[in-house]
Short mmCIF file of C-alpha atoms and ligand atoms in Angstrom, two decimals:
data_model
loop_
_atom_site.label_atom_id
_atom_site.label_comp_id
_atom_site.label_asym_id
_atom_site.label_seq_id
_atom_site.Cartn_x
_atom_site.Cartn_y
_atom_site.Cartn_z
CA UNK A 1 14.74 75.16 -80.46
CA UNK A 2 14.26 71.27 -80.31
CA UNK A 3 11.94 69.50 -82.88
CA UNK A 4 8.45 68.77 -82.30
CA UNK A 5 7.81 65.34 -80.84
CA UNK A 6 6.68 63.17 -83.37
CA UNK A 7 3.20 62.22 -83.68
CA UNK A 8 2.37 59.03 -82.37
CA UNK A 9 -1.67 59.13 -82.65
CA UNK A 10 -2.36 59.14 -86.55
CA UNK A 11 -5.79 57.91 -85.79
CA UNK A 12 -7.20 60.31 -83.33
CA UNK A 13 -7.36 58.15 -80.37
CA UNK A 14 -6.82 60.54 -77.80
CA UNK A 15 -9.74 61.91 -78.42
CA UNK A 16 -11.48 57.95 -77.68
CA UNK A 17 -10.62 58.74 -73.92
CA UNK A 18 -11.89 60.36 -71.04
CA UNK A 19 -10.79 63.55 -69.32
CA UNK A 20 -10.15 60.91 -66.21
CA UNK A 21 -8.16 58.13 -68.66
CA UNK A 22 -6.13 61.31 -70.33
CA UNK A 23 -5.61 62.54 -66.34
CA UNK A 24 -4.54 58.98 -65.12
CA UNK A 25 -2.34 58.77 -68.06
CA UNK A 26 -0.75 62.08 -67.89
CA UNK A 27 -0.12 61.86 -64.75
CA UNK A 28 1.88 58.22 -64.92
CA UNK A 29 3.51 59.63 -67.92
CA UNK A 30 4.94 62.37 -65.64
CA UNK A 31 6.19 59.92 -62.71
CA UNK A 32 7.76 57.98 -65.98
CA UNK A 33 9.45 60.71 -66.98
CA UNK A 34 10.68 62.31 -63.85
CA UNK A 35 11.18 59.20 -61.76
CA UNK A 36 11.71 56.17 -64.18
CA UNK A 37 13.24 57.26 -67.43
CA UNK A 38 16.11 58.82 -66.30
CA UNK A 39 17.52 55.63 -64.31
CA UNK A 40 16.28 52.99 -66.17
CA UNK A 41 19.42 52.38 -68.68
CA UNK A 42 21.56 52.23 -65.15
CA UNK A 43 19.13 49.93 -63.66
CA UNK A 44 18.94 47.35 -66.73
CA UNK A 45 22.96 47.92 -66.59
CA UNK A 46 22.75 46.34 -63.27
CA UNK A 47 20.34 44.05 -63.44
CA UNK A 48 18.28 45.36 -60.88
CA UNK A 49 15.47 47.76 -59.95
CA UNK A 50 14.94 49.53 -56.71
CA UNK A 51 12.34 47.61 -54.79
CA UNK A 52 11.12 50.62 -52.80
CA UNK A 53 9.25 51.62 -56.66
CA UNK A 54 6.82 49.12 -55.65
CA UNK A 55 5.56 51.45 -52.92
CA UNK A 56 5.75 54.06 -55.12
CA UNK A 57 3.73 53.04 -57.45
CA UNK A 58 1.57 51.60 -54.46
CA UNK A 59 1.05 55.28 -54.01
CA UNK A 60 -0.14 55.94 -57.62
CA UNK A 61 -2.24 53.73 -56.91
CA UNK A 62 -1.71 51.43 -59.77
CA UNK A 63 -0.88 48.35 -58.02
CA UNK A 64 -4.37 45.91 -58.52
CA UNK A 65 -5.69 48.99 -59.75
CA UNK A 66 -8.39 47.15 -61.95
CA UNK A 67 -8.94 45.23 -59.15
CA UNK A 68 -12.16 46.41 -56.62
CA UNK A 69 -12.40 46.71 -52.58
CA UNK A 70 -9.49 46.00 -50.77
CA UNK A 71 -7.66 49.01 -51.07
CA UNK A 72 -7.50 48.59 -54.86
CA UNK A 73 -8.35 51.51 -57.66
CA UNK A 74 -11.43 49.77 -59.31
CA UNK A 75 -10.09 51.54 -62.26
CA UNK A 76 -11.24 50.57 -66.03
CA UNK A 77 -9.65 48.06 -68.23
CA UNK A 78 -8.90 51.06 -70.79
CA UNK A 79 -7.27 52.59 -67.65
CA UNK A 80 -5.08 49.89 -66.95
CA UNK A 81 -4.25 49.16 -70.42
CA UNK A 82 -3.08 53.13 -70.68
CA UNK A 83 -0.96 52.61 -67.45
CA UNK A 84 0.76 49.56 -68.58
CA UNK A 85 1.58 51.13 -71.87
CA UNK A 86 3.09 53.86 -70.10
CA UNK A 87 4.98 51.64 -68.36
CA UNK A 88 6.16 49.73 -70.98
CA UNK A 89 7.34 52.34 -73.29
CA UNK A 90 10.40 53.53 -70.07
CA UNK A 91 10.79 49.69 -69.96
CA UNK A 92 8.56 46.16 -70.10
CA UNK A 93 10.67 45.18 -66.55
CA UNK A 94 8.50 47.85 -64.68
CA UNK A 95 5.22 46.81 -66.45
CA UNK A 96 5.86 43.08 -65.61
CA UNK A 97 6.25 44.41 -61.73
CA UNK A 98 2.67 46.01 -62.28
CA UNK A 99 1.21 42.88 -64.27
CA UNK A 100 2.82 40.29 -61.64
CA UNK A 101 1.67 42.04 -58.67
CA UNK A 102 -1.80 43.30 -60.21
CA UNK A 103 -2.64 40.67 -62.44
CA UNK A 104 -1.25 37.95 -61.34
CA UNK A 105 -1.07 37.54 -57.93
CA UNK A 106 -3.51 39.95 -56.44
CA UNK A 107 -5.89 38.99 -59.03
CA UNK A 108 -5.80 34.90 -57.82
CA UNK A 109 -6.26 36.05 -54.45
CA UNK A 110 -8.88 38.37 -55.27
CA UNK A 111 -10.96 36.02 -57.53
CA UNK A 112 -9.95 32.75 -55.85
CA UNK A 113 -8.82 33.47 -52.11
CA UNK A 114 -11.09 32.86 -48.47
CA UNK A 115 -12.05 36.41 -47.00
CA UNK A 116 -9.42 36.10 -44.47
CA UNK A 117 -6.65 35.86 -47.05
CA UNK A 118 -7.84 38.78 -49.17
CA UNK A 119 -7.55 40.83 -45.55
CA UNK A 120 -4.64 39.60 -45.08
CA UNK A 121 -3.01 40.41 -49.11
CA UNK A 122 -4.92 42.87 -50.76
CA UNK A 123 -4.50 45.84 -49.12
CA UNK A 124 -0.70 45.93 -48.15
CA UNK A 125 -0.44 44.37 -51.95
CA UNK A 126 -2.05 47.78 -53.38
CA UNK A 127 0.23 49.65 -51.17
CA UNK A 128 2.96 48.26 -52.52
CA UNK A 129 4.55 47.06 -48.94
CA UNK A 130 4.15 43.23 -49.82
CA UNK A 131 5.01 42.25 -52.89
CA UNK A 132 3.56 38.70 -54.47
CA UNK A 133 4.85 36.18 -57.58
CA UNK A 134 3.11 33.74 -59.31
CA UNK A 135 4.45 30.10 -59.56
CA UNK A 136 3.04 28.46 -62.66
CA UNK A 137 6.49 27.56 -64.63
CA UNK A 138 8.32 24.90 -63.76
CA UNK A 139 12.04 23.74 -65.43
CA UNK A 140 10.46 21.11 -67.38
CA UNK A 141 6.77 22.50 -67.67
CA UNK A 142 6.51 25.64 -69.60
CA UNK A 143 3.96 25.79 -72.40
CA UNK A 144 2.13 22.56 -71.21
CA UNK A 145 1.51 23.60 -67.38
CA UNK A 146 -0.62 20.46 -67.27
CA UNK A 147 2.80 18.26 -67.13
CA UNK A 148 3.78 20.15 -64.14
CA UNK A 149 5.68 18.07 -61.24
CA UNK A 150 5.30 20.06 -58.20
CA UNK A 151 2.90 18.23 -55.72
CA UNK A 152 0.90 19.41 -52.66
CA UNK A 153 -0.22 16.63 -50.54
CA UNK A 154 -2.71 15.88 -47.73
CA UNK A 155 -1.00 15.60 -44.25
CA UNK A 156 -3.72 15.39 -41.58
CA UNK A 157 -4.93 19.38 -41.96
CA UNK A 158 -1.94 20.44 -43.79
CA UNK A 159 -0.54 20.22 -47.22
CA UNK A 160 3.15 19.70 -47.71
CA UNK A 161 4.22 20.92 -51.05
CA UNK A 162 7.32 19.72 -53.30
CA UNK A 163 8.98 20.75 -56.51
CA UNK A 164 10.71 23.42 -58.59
CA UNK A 165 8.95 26.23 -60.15
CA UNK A 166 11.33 28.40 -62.56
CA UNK A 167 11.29 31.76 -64.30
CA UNK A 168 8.89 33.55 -61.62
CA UNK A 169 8.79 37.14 -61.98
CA UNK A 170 9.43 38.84 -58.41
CA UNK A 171 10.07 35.79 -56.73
CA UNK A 172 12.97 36.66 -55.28
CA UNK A 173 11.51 39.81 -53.78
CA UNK A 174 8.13 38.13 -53.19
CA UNK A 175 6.63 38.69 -49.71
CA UNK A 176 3.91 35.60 -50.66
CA UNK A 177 4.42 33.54 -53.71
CA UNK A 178 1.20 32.03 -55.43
CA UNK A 179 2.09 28.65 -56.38
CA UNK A 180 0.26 25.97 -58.14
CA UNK A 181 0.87 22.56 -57.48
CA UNK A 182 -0.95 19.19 -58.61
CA UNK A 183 -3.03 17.27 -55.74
CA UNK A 184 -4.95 14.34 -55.20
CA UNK A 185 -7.78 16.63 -56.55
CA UNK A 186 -6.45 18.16 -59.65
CA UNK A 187 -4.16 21.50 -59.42
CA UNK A 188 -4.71 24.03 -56.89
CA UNK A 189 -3.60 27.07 -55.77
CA UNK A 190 -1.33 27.78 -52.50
CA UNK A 191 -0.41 31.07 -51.01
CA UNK A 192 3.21 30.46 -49.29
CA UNK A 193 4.39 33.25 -47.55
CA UNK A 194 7.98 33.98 -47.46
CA UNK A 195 10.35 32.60 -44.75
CA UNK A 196 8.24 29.52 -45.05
CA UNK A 197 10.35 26.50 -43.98
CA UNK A 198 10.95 24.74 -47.12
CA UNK A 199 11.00 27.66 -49.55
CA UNK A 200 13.99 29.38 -51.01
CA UNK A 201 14.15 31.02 -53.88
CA UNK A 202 17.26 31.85 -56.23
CA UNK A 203 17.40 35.02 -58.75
CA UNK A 204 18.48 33.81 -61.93
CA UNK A 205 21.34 35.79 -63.07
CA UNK A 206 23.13 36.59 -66.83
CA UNK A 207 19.87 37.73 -68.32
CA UNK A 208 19.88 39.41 -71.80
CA UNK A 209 16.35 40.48 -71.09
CA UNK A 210 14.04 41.89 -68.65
CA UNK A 211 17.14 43.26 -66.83
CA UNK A 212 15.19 45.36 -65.00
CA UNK A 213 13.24 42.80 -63.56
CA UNK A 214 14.10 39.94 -60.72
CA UNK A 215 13.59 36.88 -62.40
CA UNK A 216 13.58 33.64 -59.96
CA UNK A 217 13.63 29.83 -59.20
CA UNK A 218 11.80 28.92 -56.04
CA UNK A 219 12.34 25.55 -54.43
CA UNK A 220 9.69 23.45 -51.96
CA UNK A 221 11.04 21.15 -50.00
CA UNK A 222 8.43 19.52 -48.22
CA UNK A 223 7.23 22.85 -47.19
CA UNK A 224 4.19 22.61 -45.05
CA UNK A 225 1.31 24.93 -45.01
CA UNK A 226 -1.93 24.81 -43.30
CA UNK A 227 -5.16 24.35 -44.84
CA UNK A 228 -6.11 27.83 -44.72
CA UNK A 229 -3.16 28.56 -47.63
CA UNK A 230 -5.35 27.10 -49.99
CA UNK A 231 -6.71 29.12 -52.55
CA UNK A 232 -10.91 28.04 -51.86
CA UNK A 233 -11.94 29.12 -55.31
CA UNK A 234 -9.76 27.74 -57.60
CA UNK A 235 -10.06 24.20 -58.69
CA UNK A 236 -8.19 22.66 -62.06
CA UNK A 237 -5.74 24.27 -64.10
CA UNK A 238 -8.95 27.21 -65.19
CA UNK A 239 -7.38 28.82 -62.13
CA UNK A 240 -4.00 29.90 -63.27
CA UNK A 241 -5.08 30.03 -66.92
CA UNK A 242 -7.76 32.54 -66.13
CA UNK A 243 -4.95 34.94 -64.02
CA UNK A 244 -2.54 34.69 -67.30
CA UNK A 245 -5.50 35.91 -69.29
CA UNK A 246 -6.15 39.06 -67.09
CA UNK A 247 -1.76 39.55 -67.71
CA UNK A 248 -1.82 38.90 -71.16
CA UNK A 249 -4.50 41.65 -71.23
CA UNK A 250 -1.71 44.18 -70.18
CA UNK A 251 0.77 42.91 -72.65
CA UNK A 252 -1.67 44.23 -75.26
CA UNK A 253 -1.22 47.68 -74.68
CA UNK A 254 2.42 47.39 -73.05
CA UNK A 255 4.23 46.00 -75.92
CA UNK A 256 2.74 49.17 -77.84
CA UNK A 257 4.23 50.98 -75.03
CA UNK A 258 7.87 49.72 -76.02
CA UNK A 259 6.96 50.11 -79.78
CA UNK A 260 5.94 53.69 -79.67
CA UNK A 261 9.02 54.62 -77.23
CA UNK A 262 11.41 52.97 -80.38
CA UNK A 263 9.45 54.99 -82.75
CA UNK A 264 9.87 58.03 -81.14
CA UNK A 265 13.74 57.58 -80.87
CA UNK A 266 14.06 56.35 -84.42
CA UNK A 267 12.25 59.77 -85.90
CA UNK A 268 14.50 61.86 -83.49
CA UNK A 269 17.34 60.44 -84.42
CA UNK A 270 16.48 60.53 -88.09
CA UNK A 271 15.31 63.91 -88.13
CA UNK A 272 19.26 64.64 -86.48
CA UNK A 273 21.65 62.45 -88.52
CA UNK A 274 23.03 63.62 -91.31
CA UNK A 275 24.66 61.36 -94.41
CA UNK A 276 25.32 62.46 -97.94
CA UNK A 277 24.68 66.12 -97.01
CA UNK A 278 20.86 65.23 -95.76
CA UNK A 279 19.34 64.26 -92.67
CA UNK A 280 18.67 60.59 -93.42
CA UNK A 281 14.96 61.40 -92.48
CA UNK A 282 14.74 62.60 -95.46
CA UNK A 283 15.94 59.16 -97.60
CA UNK A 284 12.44 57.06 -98.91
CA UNK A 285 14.13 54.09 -97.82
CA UNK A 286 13.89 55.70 -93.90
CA UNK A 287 10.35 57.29 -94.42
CA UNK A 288 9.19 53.77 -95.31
CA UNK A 289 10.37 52.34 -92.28
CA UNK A 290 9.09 55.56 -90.25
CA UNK A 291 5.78 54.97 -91.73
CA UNK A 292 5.36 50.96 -91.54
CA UNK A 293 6.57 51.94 -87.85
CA UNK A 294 3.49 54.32 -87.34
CA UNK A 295 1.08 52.16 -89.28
CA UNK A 296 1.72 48.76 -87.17
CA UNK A 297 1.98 51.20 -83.56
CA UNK A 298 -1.67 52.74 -84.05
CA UNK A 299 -3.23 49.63 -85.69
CA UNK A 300 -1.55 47.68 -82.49
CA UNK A 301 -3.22 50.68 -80.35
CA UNK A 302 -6.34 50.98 -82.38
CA UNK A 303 -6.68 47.09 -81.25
CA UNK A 304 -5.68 47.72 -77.72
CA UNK A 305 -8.83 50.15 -77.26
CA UNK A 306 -10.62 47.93 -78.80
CA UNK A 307 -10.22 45.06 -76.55
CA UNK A 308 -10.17 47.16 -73.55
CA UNK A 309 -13.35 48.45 -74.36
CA UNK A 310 -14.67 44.64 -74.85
CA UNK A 311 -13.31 44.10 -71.15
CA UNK A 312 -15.00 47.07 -69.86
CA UNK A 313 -18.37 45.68 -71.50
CA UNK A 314 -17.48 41.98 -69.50
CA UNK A 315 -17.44 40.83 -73.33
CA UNK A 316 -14.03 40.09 -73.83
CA UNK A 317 -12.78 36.39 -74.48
CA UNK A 318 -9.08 33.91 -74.08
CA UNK A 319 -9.13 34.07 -77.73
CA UNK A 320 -9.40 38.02 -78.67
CA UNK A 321 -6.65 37.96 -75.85
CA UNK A 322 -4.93 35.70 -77.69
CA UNK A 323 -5.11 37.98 -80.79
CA UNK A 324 -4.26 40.98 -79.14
CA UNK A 325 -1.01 39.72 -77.14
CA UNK A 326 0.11 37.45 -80.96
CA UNK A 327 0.08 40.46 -83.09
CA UNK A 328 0.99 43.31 -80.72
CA UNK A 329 3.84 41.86 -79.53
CA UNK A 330 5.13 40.12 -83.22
CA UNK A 331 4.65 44.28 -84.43
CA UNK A 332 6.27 45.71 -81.04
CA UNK A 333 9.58 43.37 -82.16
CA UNK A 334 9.79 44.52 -85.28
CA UNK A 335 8.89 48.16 -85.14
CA UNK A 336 12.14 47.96 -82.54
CA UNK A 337 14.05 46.19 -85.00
CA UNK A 338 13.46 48.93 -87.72
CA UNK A 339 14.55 51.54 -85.21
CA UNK A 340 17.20 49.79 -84.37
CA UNK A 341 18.43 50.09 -87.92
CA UNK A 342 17.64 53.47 -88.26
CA UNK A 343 19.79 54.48 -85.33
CA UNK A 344 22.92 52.47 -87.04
CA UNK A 345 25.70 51.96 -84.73
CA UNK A 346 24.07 53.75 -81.53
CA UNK A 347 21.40 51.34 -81.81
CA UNK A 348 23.04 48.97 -80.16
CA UNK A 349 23.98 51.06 -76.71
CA UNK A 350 22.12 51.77 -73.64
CA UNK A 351 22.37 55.15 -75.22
CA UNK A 352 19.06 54.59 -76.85
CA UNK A 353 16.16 52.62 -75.78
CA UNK A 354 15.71 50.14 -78.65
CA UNK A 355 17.88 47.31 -78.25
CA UNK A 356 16.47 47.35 -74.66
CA UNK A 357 13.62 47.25 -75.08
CA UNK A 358 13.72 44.60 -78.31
CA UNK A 359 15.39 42.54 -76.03
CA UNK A 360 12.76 42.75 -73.28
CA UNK A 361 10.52 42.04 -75.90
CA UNK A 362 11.73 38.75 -76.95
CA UNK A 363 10.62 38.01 -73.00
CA UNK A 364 7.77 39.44 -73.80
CA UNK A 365 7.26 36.99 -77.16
CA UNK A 366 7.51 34.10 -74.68
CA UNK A 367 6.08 34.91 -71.36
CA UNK A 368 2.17 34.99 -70.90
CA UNK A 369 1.82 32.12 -73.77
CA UNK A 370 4.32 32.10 -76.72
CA UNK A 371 3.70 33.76 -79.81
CA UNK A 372 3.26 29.39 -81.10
CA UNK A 373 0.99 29.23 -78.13
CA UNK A 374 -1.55 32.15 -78.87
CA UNK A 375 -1.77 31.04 -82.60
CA UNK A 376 -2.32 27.53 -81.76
CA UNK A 377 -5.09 28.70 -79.75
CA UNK A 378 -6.39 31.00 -82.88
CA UNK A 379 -6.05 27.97 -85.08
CA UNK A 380 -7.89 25.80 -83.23
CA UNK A 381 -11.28 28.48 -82.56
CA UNK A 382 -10.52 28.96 -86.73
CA UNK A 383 -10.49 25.64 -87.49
CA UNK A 384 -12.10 23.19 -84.74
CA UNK A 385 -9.10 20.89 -84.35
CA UNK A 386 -6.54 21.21 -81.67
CA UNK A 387 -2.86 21.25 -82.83
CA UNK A 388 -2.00 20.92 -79.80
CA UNK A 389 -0.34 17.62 -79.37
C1 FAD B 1 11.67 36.88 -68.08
C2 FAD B 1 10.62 35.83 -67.87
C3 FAD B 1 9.70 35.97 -66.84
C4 FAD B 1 8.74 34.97 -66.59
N1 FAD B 1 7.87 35.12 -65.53
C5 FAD B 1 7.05 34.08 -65.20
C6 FAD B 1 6.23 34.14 -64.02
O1 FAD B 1 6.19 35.14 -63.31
N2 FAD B 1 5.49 33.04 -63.70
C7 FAD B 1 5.49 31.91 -64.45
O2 FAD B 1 4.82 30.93 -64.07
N3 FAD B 1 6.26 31.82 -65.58
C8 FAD B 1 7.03 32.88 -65.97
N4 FAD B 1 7.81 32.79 -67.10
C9 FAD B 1 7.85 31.55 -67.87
C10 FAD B 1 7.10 31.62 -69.19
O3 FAD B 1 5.73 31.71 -68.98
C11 FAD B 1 7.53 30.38 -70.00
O4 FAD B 1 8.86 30.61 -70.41
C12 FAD B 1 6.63 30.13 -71.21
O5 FAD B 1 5.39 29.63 -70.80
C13 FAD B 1 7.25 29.14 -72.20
O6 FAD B 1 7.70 28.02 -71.55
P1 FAD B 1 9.20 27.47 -71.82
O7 FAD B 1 10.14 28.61 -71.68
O8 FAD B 1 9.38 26.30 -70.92
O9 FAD B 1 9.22 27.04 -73.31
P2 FAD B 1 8.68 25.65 -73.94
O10 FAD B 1 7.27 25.42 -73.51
O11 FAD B 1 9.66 24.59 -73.70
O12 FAD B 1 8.66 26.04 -75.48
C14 FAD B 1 9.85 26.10 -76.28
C15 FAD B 1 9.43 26.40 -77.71
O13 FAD B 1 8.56 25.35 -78.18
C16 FAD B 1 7.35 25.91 -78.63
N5 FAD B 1 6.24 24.98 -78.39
C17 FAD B 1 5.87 24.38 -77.23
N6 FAD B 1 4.79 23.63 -77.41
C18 FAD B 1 4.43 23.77 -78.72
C19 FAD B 1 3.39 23.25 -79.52
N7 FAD B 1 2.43 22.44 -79.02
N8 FAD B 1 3.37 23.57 -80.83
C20 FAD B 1 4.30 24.41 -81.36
N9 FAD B 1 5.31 24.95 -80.66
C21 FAD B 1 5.38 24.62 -79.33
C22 FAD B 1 7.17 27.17 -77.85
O14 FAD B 1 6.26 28.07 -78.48
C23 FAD B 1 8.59 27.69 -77.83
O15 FAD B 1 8.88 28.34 -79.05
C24 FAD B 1 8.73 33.82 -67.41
C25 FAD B 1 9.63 33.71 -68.48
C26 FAD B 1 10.55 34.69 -68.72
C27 FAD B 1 11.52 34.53 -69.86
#
């Protein structure tokens, strides 16, 4: 007979959800299980991920899925936080899909697009059958997306857009990339739909990280787009910062995804290996780590609900974001780390999901804001001066 699974939920938050969050939940639990967790060593292996998931999880329906009308869910924040945890603890490649596509680019087009384009997106987003990216990083622009270089400008009714953006989740697979570019008027927002003349995009290759995840570069070259591929709604650089803040929001409870999947592997395996006559389970030295491990995963959880629920009230704001995405991703990192230990030498294979997923996570650190990034942002609401530059 195997051993129990070990608890994960030390503070009785199951019992904080509905019967239709626990549904929702077990439900993408099973599809992870049965559909994603088996493959997903082979696909971060190759670098890859089988694009045809999108319409999978199009099915699911989690795909915008906190997103209203348009084919989309109109699920809860708690909802979509549980999903992306789920997500997250088979891999954070297949959450970034989810945040990319839900968060990211559906969500610009939903908050900030013209009636027509919504038509046009939403609905074949949710299904998963057009996939979108979102073009805010740029090879010399990363934390300070106010410096960036890529230009849209005025030519009779169209714009022409120029310039580099770099890093861009999905781009490579993207059926319509959301770009932002700066303008006579500030930055706005473009919606360039693949096989534009002018764009290309390039995968970028030898990652350590995010394996199973298409990472890109796409190029404008005087790429002209009609007036109509503006984005109405979004004016100044508000825009894209509000669309990292509904992303960020998913980190939250997806880093604790990739924590509690490292947990779970690390008490397993120290329930199973035996030095010095004992299952090392048994040594103090590995209960402390177990148990700083479980502390740090339901505090990181017990924070996640928390902030959910705040977004479900309309209450939540940049800077609990902030908090949520600095300390649940610092404790995701190093609850893999001490796993990683505990597993010794088959820690470091594709055996075992830890060093994956620690190395996903140091994406993870960086993407959506850096860890320097959110805490600037605390330490400036802490102490009224902007460190900044
Ligand atoms: C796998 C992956 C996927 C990504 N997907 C996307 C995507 O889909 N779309 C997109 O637009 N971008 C994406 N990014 C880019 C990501 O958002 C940027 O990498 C991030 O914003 C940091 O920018 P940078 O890498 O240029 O680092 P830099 O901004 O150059 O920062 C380098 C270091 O300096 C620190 N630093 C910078 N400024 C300060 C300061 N004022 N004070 C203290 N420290 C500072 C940073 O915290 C960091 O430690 C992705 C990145 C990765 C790795």
């Amino acid at each position: 007979m195997s051993a129990p699974a070990p608890p994960t939920d030390l503070l009785a938050l199951e019992g904080q959800l509905s019967e239709d969050d626990r549904l929702l939940r077990d439900t993408v639990r099973r599809f992870a299980d049965e559909r994603l967790r088996p493959n997903i060593a082979d696909w971060f292996d190759a670098g890859t991920l089988p694009r045809e998931l999108a319409v999978e999880l199009g099915k699911l329906g989690l795909l915008g899925m906190h997103l209203t009308g348009y084919g989309c869910a109109g699920a809860t924040a708690v909802q979509y936080g549980l999903v992306c945890h789920e997500l997250e603890a088979v891999d954070s490649g297949l959450r970034s899909l989810v945040s990319v596509q839900g968060s990211l680019a559906m969500y610009a087009i939903r908050r900030y697009g013209s009636p027509e384009q919504k038509q046009e997106w939403l609905p074949r987003m949710a299904r998963g059958e057009a996939l979108g990216c979102f073009g805010l990083t740029e090879p010399d622009s990363g934390s300070d997306p106010g410096s960036m270089r890529t230009t849209a400008r005025r030519d009779g009714a169209d714009w022409v857009l120029s310039g580099t953006k770099m890093w861009i989740t999905n781009g490579g697979w993207a059926d319509v990339a959301v770009v932002w570019a700066r303008t006579d008027e500030g930055v706005r927002g473009f919606l360039v739909p693949r096989g534009t003349p002018g764009f290309g995009t390039r995968d970028v290759g030898r990652k350590l990280s995010l394996r199973a995840s298409v990472t890109s570069e796409l190029s404008f070259d005087g790429c002209r787009l009609p007036a109509s591929a503006q984005l109405p709604g979004a004016t100044g650089l508000g825009g894209p910062l509000s669309c990292l803040t509904e992303a960020r929001y998913g980190i939250i409870w997806g880093s604790m995804g990739a924590a509690r999947d490292c947990y779970q592997a690390a008490v397993g395996y120290a329930r199973t290996r035996v030095q010095f006559g004992r299952p090392i389970a048994a040594f103090q030295l590995t209960q402390e780590k177990l148990v700083n491990m479980a502390v740090e995963l339901n505090k990181g959880m017990l924070l996640a609900l928390h902030l959910g629920r705040l977004k479900d009230a309309g209450q939540l704001t940049p800077e609990q974001v902030s908090l949520g995405k600095l300390n649940n991703v610092r404790e995701a990192l190093e609850i893999c780390r001490q796993a990683r230990t505990i597993l010794g030498a088959n820690g470091i294979t594709l055996e075992y999901p830890v060093l994956r997923h620690m190395n996903n996570l140091e994406s993870v650190l960086t993407y959506e804001g850096t860890s320097e990034v959110h805490t600037l942002v605390l330490g400036q609401q802490i102490t009224g001066e902007s460190a900044f530059r």
